Structures are given as C-alpha cells and as structure tokens.
Amino acid sequence: MARDADGFMWFGTQNGLSRFDGYRFVNFRNLVGDATTPGSNWIRVLHVDPKGPPVDRQRWRPGAL
C-alpha cells in the first residue's frame, strides 16, 4: 500500500494494482504485450515516485492515469 503526492491510495494485490481516490477504486491489470499496463497481476512491492504515481518493481510506470 502506498499514498502518492495527489492523495491517491494505491494497493498492490494478486489481482493487479488498485487506486482509491476516497470514493471508488480503479483497477489496473496486466495485458500481455501492452507496456502501459502492470508487468504482472501480482503486485507485491510499490515504490512511491515523488514525480508521479507509485510503480511496481517489475517495469510498469503508469502513464496518464
């Protein structure tokens, strides 16, 4: 779990990455061959980037979320 500079709460799960804005969840899942999606659906570690949303350790950096 991580909180970004915009106040969004991010949750890494075994079913992808979830972002909570205080009202609803938005889920991000791996799509094979699409580099704009998480590298896997099992997100175990999140790193907070002060310039943007948290990223998983595998490769994914959310673009325009």
N, CA, C and O atoms as a printed pandas DataFrame, in Angstrom:
     atom_number atom_name residue_name chain_id  residue_number  x_coord  y_coord  z_coord
0              1         N          MET        A               1    0.852   -1.163    0.000
1              2        CA          MET        A               1    0.000    0.000    0.000
2              3         C          MET        A               1    0.902    1.232    0.000
3              4         O          MET        A               1    1.936    1.264    0.667
4              5         N          ALA        A               2    0.486    2.248   -0.767
5              6        CA          ALA        A               2    1.263    3.488   -0.832
6              7         C          ALA        A               2    0.313    4.648   -1.095
7              8         O          ALA        A               2   -0.770    4.473   -1.654
8              9         N          ARG        A               3    0.741    5.831   -0.682
9             10        CA          ARG        A               3   -0.028    7.045   -0.944
10            11         C          ARG        A               3    0.838    7.976   -1.789
11            12         O          ARG        A               3    2.001    8.216   -1.463
12            13         N          ASP        A               4    0.269    8.498   -2.874
13            14        CA          ASP        A               4    1.056    9.379   -3.735
14            15         C          ASP        A               4    0.859   10.846   -3.359
15            16         O          ASP        A               4    0.085   11.168   -2.458
16            17         N          ALA        A               5    1.563   11.723   -4.055
17            18        CA          ALA        A               5    1.540   13.150   -3.745
18            19         C          ALA        A               5    0.167   13.778   -3.968
19            20         O          ALA        A               5   -0.124   14.833   -3.403
20            21         N          ASP        A               6   -0.681   13.150   -4.780
21            22        CA          ASP        A               6   -2.033   13.654   -5.037
22            23         C          ASP        A               6   -3.054   13.138   -4.040
23            24         O          ASP        A               6   -4.227   13.506   -4.104
24            25         N          GLY        A               7   -2.615   12.284   -3.112
25            26        CA          GLY        A               7   -3.510   11.747   -2.092
26            27         C          GLY        A               7   -4.181   10.439   -2.464
27            28         O          GLY        A               7   -4.956    9.902   -1.672
28            29         N          PHE        A               8   -3.902    9.908   -3.657
29            30        CA          PHE        A               8   -4.469    8.611   -4.037
30            31         C          PHE        A               8   -3.814    7.516   -3.208
31            32         O          PHE        A               8   -2.615    7.567   -2.936
32            33         N          MET        A               9   -4.597    6.536   -2.813
33            34        CA          MET        A               9   -4.083    5.350   -2.139
34            35         C          MET        A               9   -3.960    4.252   -3.190
35            36         O          MET        A               9   -4.892    4.011   -3.957
36            37         N          TRP        A              10   -2.818    3.594   -3.221
37            38        CA          TRP        A              10   -2.535    2.532   -4.185
38            39         C          TRP        A              10   -2.350    1.227   -3.427
39            40         O          TRP        A              10   -1.695    1.188   -2.386
40            41         N          PHE        A              11   -2.936    0.154   -3.961
41            42        CA          PHE        A              11   -2.866   -1.160   -3.333
42            43         C          PHE        A              11   -2.366   -2.173   -4.345
43            44         O          PHE        A              11   -2.934   -2.313   -5.428
44            45         N          GLY        A              12   -1.311   -2.872   -3.993
45            46        CA          GLY        A              12   -0.831   -3.972   -4.812
46            47         C          GLY        A              12   -1.508   -5.240   -4.344
47            48         O          GLY        A              12   -1.509   -5.544   -3.151
48            49         N          THR        A              13   -2.085   -5.983   -5.278
49            50        CA          THR        A              13   -2.807   -7.205   -4.929
50            51         C          THR        A              13   -2.359   -8.350   -5.828
51            52         O          THR        A              13   -1.508   -8.164   -6.698
52            53         N          GLN        A              14   -2.924   -9.521   -5.623
53            54        CA          GLN        A              14   -2.678  -10.650   -6.509
54            55         C          GLN        A              14   -3.559  -10.567   -7.747
55            56         O          GLN        A              14   -3.529  -11.450   -8.605
56            57         N          ASN        A              15   -4.340   -9.503   -7.831
57            58        CA          ASN        A              15   -5.238   -9.313   -8.968
58            59         C          ASN        A              15   -4.971   -7.973   -9.651
59            60         O          ASN        A              15   -5.869   -7.417  -10.282
60            61         N          GLY        A              16   -3.748   -7.446   -9.535
61            62        CA          GLY        A              16   -3.380   -6.202  -10.189
62            63         C          GLY        A              16   -3.135   -5.073   -9.210
63            64         O          GLY        A              16   -2.932   -5.294   -8.016
64            65         N          LEU        A              17   -3.158   -3.869   -9.732
65            66        CA          LEU        A              17   -2.906   -2.662   -8.963
66            67         C          LEU        A              17   -4.203   -1.882   -8.866
67            68         O          LEU        A              17   -4.897   -1.702   -9.867
68            69         N          SER        A              18   -4.537   -1.413   -7.660
69            70        CA          SER        A              18   -5.782   -0.669   -7.453
70            71         C          SER        A              18   -5.472    0.716   -6.920
71            72         O          SER        A              18   -4.612    0.883   -6.055
72            73         N          ARG        A              19   -6.179    1.708   -7.442
73            74        CA          ARG        A              19   -6.053    3.093   -6.979
74            75         C          ARG        A              19   -7.382    3.521   -6.363
75            76         O          ARG        A              19   -8.443    3.344   -6.960
76            77         N          PHE        A              20   -7.305    4.089   -5.153
77            78        CA          PHE        A              20   -8.501    4.546   -4.444
78            79         C          PHE        A              20   -8.427    6.050   -4.292
79            80         O          PHE        A              20   -7.430    6.576   -3.799
80            81         N          ASP        A              21   -9.476    6.753   -4.711
81            82        CA          ASP        A              21   -9.480    8.219   -4.658
82            83         C          ASP        A              21  -10.298    8.766   -3.492
83            84         O          ASP        A              21  -10.517    9.974   -3.405
84            85         N          GLY        A              22  -10.743    7.909   -2.614
85            86        CA          GLY        A              22  -11.572    8.328   -1.491
86            87         C          GLY        A              22  -13.033    7.984   -1.705
87            88         O          GLY        A              22  -13.830    8.003   -0.767
88            89         N          TYR        A              23  -13.384    7.667   -2.960
89            90        CA          TYR        A              23  -14.765    7.333   -3.300
90            91         C          TYR        A              23  -14.878    5.997   -4.018
91            92         O          TYR        A              23  -15.814    5.233   -3.781
92            93         N          ARG        A              24  -13.917    5.717   -4.902
93            94        CA          ARG        A              24  -14.010    4.476   -5.678
94            95         C          ARG        A              24  -12.625    3.945   -6.006
95            96         O          ARG        A              24  -11.624    4.658   -5.935
96            97         N          PHE        A              25  -12.605    2.671   -6.367
97            98        CA          PHE        A              25  -11.369    2.014   -6.794
98            99         C          PHE        A              25  -11.325    1.962   -8.318
99           100         O          PHE        A              25  -12.348    1.772   -8.975
100          101         N          VAL        A              26  -10.129    2.135   -8.866
101          102        CA          VAL        A              26   -9.866    1.905  -10.279
102          103         C          VAL        A              26   -8.798    0.824  -10.312
103          104         O          VAL        A              26   -7.763    0.953   -9.657
104          105         N          ASN        A              27   -9.040   -0.245  -11.074
105          106        CA          ASN        A              27   -8.128   -1.377  -11.114
106          107         C          ASN        A              27   -7.333   -1.395  -12.417
107          108         O          ASN        A              27   -7.865   -1.134  -13.496
108          109         N          PHE        A              28   -6.049   -1.708  -12.286
109          110        CA          PHE        A              28   -5.143   -1.810  -13.432
110          111         C          PHE        A              28   -4.603   -3.227  -13.464
111          112         O          PHE        A              28   -4.038   -3.710  -12.483
112          113         N          ARG        A              29   -4.783   -3.895  -14.606
113          114        CA          ARG        A              29   -4.358   -5.287  -14.751
114          115         C          ARG        A              29   -3.425   -5.432  -15.937
115          116         O          ARG        A              29   -3.453   -4.625  -16.867
116          117         N          ASN        A              30   -2.598   -6.467  -15.897
117          118        CA          ASN        A              30   -1.674   -6.766  -16.972
118          119         C          ASN        A              30   -2.412   -7.181  -18.235
119          120         O          ASN        A              30   -3.318   -8.014  -18.192
120          121         N          LEU        A              31   -2.020   -6.599  -19.349
121          122        CA          LEU        A              31   -2.466   -7.036  -20.668
122          123         C          LEU        A              31   -1.206   -7.446  -21.416
123          124         O          LEU        A              31   -0.336   -6.611  -21.662
124          125         N          VAL        A              32   -1.097   -8.714  -21.778
125          126        CA          VAL        A              32    0.100   -9.242  -22.414
126          127         C          VAL        A              32    0.433   -8.425  -23.662
127          128         O          VAL        A              32   -0.421   -8.198  -24.519
128          129         N          GLY        A              33    1.684   -7.991  -23.748
129          130        CA          GLY        A              33    2.158   -7.231  -24.894
130          131         C          GLY        A              33    1.910   -5.741  -24.815
131          132         O          GLY        A              33    2.322   -5.005  -25.713
132          133         N          ASP        A              34    1.246   -5.270  -23.764
133          134        CA          ASP        A              34    0.955   -3.842  -23.617
134          135         C          ASP        A              34    1.829   -3.271  -22.507
135          136         O          ASP        A              34    1.580   -3.515  -21.326
136          137         N          ALA        A              35    2.851   -2.513  -22.885
137          138        CA          ALA        A              35    3.813   -1.981  -21.913
138          139         C          ALA        A              35    3.232   -0.875  -21.043
139          140         O          ALA        A              35    3.894   -0.432  -20.104
140          141         N          THR        A              36    2.018   -0.416  -21.323
141          142        CA          THR        A              36    1.402    0.624  -20.488
142          143         C          THR        A              36    0.618    0.028  -19.326
143          144         O          THR        A              36    0.024    0.765  -18.539
144          145         N          THR        A              37    0.608   -1.297  -19.211
145          146        CA          THR        A              37   -0.089   -1.965  -18.113
146          147         C          THR        A              37    0.936   -2.558  -17.151
147          148         O          THR        A              37    2.109   -2.683  -17.504
148          149         N          PRO        A              38    0.506   -2.930  -15.924
149          150        CA          PRO        A              38    1.457   -3.540  -14.989
150          151         C          PRO        A              38    2.143   -4.758  -15.599
151          152         O          PRO        A              38    1.563   -5.449  -16.436
152          153         N          GLY        A              39    3.380   -5.019  -15.178
153          154        CA          GLY        A              39    4.142   -6.141  -15.698
154          155         C          GLY        A              39    3.585   -7.488  -15.295
155          156         O          GLY        A              39    3.897   -8.501  -15.922
156          157         N          SER        A              40    2.776   -7.517  -14.271
157          158        CA          SER        A              40    2.174   -8.739  -13.750
158          159         C          SER        A              40    0.915   -8.337  -12.993
159          160         O          SER        A              40    0.751   -7.174  -12.623
160          161         N          ASN        A              41    0.035   -9.294  -12.766
161          162        CA          ASN        A              41   -1.139   -9.003  -11.957
162          163         C          ASN        A              41   -0.872   -9.191  -10.470
163          164         O          ASN        A              41   -1.689   -8.788   -9.642
164          165         N          TRP        A              42    0.246   -9.790  -10.124
165          166        CA          TRP        A              42    0.594   -9.977   -8.716
166          167         C          TRP        A              42    1.578   -8.868   -8.337
167          168         O          TRP        A              42    2.774   -8.970   -8.611
168          169         N          ILE        A              43    1.067   -7.813   -7.708
169          170        CA          ILE        A              43    1.873   -6.664   -7.309
170          171         C          ILE        A              43    2.225   -6.823   -5.835
171          172         O          ILE        A              43    1.352   -6.748   -4.971
172          173         N          ARG        A              44    3.496   -7.042   -5.553
173          174        CA          ARG        A              44    3.923   -7.279   -4.180
174          175         C          ARG        A              44    4.613   -6.078   -3.550
175          176         O          ARG        A              44    4.568   -5.917   -2.330
176          177         N          VAL        A              45    5.244   -5.238   -4.349
177          178        CA          VAL        A              45    6.004   -4.107   -3.815
178          179         C          VAL        A              45    5.678   -2.866   -4.638
179          180         O          VAL        A              45    5.655   -2.919   -5.867
180          181         N          LEU        A              46    5.426   -1.755   -3.960
181          182        CA          LEU        A              46    5.207   -0.473   -4.625
182          183         C          LEU        A              46    6.278    0.510   -4.164
183          184         O          LEU        A              46    6.676    0.504   -2.999
184          185         N          HIS        A              47    6.733    1.338   -5.069
185          186        CA          HIS        A              47    7.686    2.391   -4.744
186          187         C          HIS        A              47    7.034    3.717   -5.089
187          188         O          HIS        A              47    6.511    3.884   -6.191
188          189         N          VAL        A              48    7.058    4.654   -4.164
189          190        CA          VAL        A              48    6.462    5.961   -4.409
190          191         C          VAL        A              48    7.485    6.838   -5.122
191          192         O          VAL        A              48    8.605    7.024   -4.647
192          193         N          ASP        A              49    7.082    7.368   -6.262
193          194        CA          ASP        A              49    7.890    8.289   -7.041
194          195         C          ASP        A              49    7.355    9.685   -6.758
195          196         O          ASP        A              49    6.185    9.945   -7.042
196          197         N          PRO        A              50    8.158   10.598   -6.210
197          198        CA          PRO        A              50    7.636   11.923   -5.877
198          199         C          PRO        A              50    7.118   12.690   -7.084
199          200         O          PRO        A              50    6.396   13.673   -6.917
200          201         N          LYS        A              51    7.465   12.268   -8.293
201          202        CA          LYS        A              51    7.024   12.944   -9.505
202          203         C          LYS        A              51    5.805   12.297  -10.140
203          204         O          LYS        A              51    5.320   12.776  -11.165
204          205         N          GLY        A              52    5.300   11.218   -9.552
205          206        CA          GLY        A              52    4.160   10.546  -10.157
206          207         C          GLY        A              52    3.622    9.432   -9.297
207          208         O          GLY        A              52    3.991    9.305   -8.130
208          209         N          PRO        A              53    2.741    8.614   -9.874
209          210        CA          PRO        A              53    2.133    7.516   -9.124
210          211         C          PRO        A              53    3.160    6.460   -8.719
211          212         O          PRO        A              53    4.247    6.402   -9.295
212          213         N          PRO        A              54    2.823    5.625   -7.732
213          214        CA          PRO        A              54    3.711    4.525   -7.365
214          215         C          PRO        A              54    3.939    3.602   -8.563
215          216         O          PRO        A              54    3.111    3.529   -9.471
216          217         N          VAL        A              55    5.049    2.916   -8.551
217          218        CA          VAL        A              55    5.359    1.972   -9.624
218          219         C          VAL        A              55    5.651    0.622   -9.006
219          220         O          VAL        A              55    6.140    0.539   -7.880
220          221         N          ASP        A              56    5.349   -0.447   -9.748
221          222        CA          ASP        A              56    5.736   -1.762   -9.257
222          223         C          ASP        A              56    7.188   -2.007   -9.671
223          224         O          ASP        A              56    7.689   -1.371  -10.599
224          225         N          ARG        A              57    7.849   -2.913   -8.994
225          226        CA          ARG        A              57    9.270   -3.146   -9.218
226          227         C          ARG        A              57    9.550   -3.815  -10.541
227          228         O          ARG        A              57   10.696   -3.810  -10.990
228          229         N          GLN        A              58    8.556   -4.388  -11.182
229          230        CA          GLN        A              58    8.817   -5.180  -12.372
230          231         C          GLN        A              58    9.154   -4.321  -13.587
231          232         O          GLN        A              58   10.169   -4.576  -14.235
232          233         N          ARG        A              59    8.354   -3.321  -13.922
233          234        CA          ARG        A              59    8.684   -2.473  -15.060
234          235         C          ARG        A              59    7.679   -1.368  -15.312
235          236         O          ARG        A              59    7.979   -0.432  -16.052
236          237         N          TRP        A              60    6.524   -1.443  -14.735
237          238        CA          TRP        A              60    5.425   -0.593  -15.158
238          239         C          TRP        A              60    5.463    0.777  -14.531
239          240         O          TRP        A              60    5.688    0.901  -13.327
240          241         N          ARG        A              61    5.250    1.792  -15.310
241          242        CA          ARG        A              61    5.090    3.161  -14.826
242          243         C          ARG        A              61    3.782    3.675  -15.419
243          244         O          ARG        A              61    3.699    3.887  -16.629
244          245         N          PRO        A              62    2.765    3.879  -14.593
245          246        CA          PRO        A              62    1.507    4.357  -15.151
246          247         C          PRO        A              62    1.715    5.666  -15.894
247          248         O          PRO        A              62    2.412    6.555  -15.406
248          249         N          GLY        A              63    1.128    5.786  -17.046
249          250        CA          GLY        A              63    1.263    6.997  -17.844
250          251         C          GLY        A              63    0.233    8.029  -17.413
251          252         O          GLY        A              63    0.282    8.544  -16.296
252          253         N          ALA        A              64   -0.666    8.314  -18.277
253          254        CA          ALA        A              64   -1.687    9.334  -17.996
254          255         C          ALA        A              64   -2.866    8.686  -17.319
255          256         O          ALA        A              64   -3.825    8.288  -17.981
256          257         N          LEU        A              65   -2.808    8.574  -16.004
257          258        CA          LEU        A              65   -3.908    7.944  -15.272
258          259         C          LEU        A              65   -4.899    8.975  -14.845
259          260         O          LEU        A              65   -5.902    8.644  -14.213
